[in-house]
C-alpha atoms as a PDB file:
ATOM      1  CA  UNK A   1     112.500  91.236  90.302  1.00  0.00           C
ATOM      2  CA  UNK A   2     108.716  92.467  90.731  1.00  0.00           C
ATOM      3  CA  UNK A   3     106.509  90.005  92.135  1.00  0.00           C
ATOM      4  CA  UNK A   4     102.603  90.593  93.034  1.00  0.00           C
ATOM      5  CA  UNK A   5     101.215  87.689  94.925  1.00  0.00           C
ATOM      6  CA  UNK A   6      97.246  87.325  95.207  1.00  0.00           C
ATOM      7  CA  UNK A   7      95.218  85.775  97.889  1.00  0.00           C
ATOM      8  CA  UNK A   8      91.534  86.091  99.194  1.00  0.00           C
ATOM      9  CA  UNK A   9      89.973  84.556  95.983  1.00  0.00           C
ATOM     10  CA  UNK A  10      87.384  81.471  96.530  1.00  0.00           C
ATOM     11  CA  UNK A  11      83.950  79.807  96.198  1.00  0.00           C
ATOM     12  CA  UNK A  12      81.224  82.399  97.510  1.00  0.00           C
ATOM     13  CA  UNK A  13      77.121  82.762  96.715  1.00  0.00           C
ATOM     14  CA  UNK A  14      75.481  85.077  95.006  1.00  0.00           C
ATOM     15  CA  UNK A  15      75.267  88.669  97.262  1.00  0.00           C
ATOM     16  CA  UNK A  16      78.338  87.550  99.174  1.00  0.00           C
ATOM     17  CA  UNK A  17      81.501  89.275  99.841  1.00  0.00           C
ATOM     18  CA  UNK A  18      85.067  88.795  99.075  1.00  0.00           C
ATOM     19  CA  UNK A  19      88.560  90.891  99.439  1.00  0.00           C
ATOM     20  CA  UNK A  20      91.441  90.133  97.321  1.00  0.00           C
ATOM     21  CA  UNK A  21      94.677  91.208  98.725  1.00  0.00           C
ATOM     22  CA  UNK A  22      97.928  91.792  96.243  1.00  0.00           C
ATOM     23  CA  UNK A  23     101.055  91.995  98.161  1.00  0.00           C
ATOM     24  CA  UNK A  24     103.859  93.235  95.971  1.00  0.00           C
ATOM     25  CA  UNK A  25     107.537  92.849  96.827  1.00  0.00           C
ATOM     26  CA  UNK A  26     108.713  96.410  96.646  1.00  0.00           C
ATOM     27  CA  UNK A  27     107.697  99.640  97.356  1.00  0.00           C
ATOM     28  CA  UNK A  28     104.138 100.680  95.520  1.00  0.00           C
ATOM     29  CA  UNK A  29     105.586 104.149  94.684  1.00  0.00           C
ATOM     30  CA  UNK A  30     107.951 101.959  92.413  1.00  0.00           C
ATOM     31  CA  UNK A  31     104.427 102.050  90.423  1.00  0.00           C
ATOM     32  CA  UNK A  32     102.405 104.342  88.633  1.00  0.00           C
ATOM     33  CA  UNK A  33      99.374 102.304  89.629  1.00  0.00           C
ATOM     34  CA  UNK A  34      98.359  99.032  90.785  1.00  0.00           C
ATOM     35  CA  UNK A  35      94.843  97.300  89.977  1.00  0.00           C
ATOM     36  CA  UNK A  36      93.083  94.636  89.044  1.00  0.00           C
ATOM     37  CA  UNK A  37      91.855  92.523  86.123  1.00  0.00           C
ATOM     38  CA  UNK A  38      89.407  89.929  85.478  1.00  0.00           C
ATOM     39  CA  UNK A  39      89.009  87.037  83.110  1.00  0.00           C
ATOM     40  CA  UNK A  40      86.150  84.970  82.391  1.00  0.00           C
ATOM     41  CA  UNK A  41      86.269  81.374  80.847  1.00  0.00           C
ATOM     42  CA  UNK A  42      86.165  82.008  77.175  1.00  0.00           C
ATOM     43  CA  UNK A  43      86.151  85.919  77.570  1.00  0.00           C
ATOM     44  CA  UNK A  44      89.313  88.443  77.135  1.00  0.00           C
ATOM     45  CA  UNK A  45      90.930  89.967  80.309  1.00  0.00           C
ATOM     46  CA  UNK A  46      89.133  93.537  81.435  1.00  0.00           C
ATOM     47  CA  UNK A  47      90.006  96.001  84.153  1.00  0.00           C
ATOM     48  CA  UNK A  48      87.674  95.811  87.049  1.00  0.00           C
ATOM     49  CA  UNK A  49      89.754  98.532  89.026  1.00  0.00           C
ATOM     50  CA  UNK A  50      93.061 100.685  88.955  1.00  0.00           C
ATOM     51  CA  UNK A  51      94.852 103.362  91.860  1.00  0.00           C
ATOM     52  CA  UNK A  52      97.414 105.551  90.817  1.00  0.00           C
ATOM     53  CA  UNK A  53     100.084 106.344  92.907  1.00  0.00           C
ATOM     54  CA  UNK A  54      98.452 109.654  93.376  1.00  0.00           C
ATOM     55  CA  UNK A  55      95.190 107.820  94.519  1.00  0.00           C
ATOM     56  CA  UNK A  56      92.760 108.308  91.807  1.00  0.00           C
ATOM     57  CA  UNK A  57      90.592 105.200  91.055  1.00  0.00           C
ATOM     58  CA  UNK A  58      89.137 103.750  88.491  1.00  0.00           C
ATOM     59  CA  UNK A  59      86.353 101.388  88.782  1.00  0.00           C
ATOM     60  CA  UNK A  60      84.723  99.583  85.508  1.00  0.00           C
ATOM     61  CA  UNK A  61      81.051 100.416  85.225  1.00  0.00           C
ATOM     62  CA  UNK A  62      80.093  96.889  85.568  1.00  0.00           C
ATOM     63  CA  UNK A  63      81.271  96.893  89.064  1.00  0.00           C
ATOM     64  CA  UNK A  64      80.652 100.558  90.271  1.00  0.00           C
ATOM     65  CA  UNK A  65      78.864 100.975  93.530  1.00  0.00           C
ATOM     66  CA  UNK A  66      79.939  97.341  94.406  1.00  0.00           C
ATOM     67  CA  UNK A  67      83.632  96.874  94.438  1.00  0.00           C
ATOM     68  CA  UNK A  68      86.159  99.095  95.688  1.00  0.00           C
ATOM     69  CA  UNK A  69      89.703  99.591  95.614  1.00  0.00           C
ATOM     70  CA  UNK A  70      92.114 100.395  98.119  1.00  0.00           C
ATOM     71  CA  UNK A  71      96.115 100.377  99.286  1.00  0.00           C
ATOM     72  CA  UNK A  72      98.175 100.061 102.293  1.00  0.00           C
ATOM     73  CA  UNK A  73     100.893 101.563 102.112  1.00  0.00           C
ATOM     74  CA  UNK A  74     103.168 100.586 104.703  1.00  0.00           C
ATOM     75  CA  UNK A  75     102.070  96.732 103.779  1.00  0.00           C
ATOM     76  CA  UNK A  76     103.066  97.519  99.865  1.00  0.00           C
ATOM     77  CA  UNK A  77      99.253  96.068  99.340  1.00  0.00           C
ATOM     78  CA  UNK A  78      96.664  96.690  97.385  1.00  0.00           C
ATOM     79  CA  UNK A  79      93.048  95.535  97.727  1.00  0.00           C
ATOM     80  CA  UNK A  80      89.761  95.051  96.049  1.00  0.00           C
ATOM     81  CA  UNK A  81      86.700  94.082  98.032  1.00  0.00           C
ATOM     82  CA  UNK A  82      83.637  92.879  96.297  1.00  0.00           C
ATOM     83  CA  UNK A  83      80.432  93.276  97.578  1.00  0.00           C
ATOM     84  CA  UNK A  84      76.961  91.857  96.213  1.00  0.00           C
ATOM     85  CA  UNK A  85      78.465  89.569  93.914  1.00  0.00           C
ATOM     86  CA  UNK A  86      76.861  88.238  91.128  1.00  0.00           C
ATOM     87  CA  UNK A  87      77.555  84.624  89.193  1.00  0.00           C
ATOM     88  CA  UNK A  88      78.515  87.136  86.346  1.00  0.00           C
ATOM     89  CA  UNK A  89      81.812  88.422  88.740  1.00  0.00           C
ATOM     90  CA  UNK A  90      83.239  83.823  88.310  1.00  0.00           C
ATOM     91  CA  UNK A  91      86.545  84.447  87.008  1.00  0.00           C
ATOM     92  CA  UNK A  92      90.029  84.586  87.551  1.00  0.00           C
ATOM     93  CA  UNK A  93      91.425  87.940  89.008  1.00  0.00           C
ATOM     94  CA  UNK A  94      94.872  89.113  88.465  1.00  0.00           C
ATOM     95  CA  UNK A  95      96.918  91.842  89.906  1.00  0.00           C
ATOM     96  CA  UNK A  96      98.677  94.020  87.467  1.00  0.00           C
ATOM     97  CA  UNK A  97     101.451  97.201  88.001  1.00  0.00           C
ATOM     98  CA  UNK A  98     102.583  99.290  85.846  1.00  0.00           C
ATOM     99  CA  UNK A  99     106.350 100.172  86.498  1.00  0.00           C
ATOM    100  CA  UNK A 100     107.588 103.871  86.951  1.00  0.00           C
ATOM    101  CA  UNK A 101     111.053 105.537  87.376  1.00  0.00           C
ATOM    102  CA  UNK A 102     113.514 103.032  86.613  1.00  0.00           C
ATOM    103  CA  UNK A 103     110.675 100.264  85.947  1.00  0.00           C
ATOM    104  CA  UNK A 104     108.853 102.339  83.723  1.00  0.00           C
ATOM    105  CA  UNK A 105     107.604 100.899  80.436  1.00  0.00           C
ATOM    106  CA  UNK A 106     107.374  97.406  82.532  1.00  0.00           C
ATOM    107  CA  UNK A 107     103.940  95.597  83.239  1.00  0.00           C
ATOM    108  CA  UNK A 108     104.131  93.187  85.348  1.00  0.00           C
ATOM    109  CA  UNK A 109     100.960  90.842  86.940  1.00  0.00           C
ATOM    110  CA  UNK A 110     100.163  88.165  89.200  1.00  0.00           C
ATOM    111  CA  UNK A 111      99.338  84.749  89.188  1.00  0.00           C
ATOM    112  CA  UNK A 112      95.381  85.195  89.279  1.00  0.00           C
ATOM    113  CA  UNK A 113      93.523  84.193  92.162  1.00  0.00           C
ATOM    114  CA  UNK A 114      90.010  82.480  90.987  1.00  0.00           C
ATOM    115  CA  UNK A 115      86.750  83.962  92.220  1.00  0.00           C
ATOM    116  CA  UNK A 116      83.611  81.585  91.688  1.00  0.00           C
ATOM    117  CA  UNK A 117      79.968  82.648  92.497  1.00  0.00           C
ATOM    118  CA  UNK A 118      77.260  80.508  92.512  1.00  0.00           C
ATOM    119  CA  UNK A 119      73.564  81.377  91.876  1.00  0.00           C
END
């Protein structure tokens, strides 16, 4: 069983910082990539960031030049730091992987980790 567990979510100001860490229980490889979604009170989930297993990322215009994505490896984690936040970025931010090899077809996500930022 797949699990993704998020942390590093929390109360920060406007132009503050945060990193959210997803751990996930097996090996990242088991993946064809790992990212991160987003969703506002009121407003559907969107992708804020995605890494392939081959490394290529994708960041969501909204956040380009701010946030950044990144994996360890040997830790099975992946990570997305947030710089020069903005009240806009309040919402709840889930992990999300999309199975490969024998897990592929299989999407499986976090439990969210909230991110608030006040003006």
């Amino acid at each position: 069983q797949v699990q993704l567990v998020e942390s590093g979510g929390g109360l920060v100001q406007a132009g503050g910082s945060l990193r959210l860490s997803c751990a996930a229980s097996g090996n990242i490889f088991n993946f064809n990539g790992m990212g991160w979604y987003r969703q506002a009170s009121g407003e559907q989930r969107e992708l804020v960031a995605v890494i392939t297993r081959g490394g290529y990322r994708n960041i969501a215009d909204s956040v380009k030049g701010r946030f950044t994505i990144s994996r360890d490896i040997g830790k099975n984690t992946v990570y997305l730091q947030m710089n020069s936040l903005k009240p806009e970025d309040t919402a709840v931010y889930y992990c999300n992987a999309e199975g490969a090899g024998a897990l592929y077809g299989m999407n499986y996500w976090g439990k969210g980790t909230l991110v608030t930022v006040s003006s």
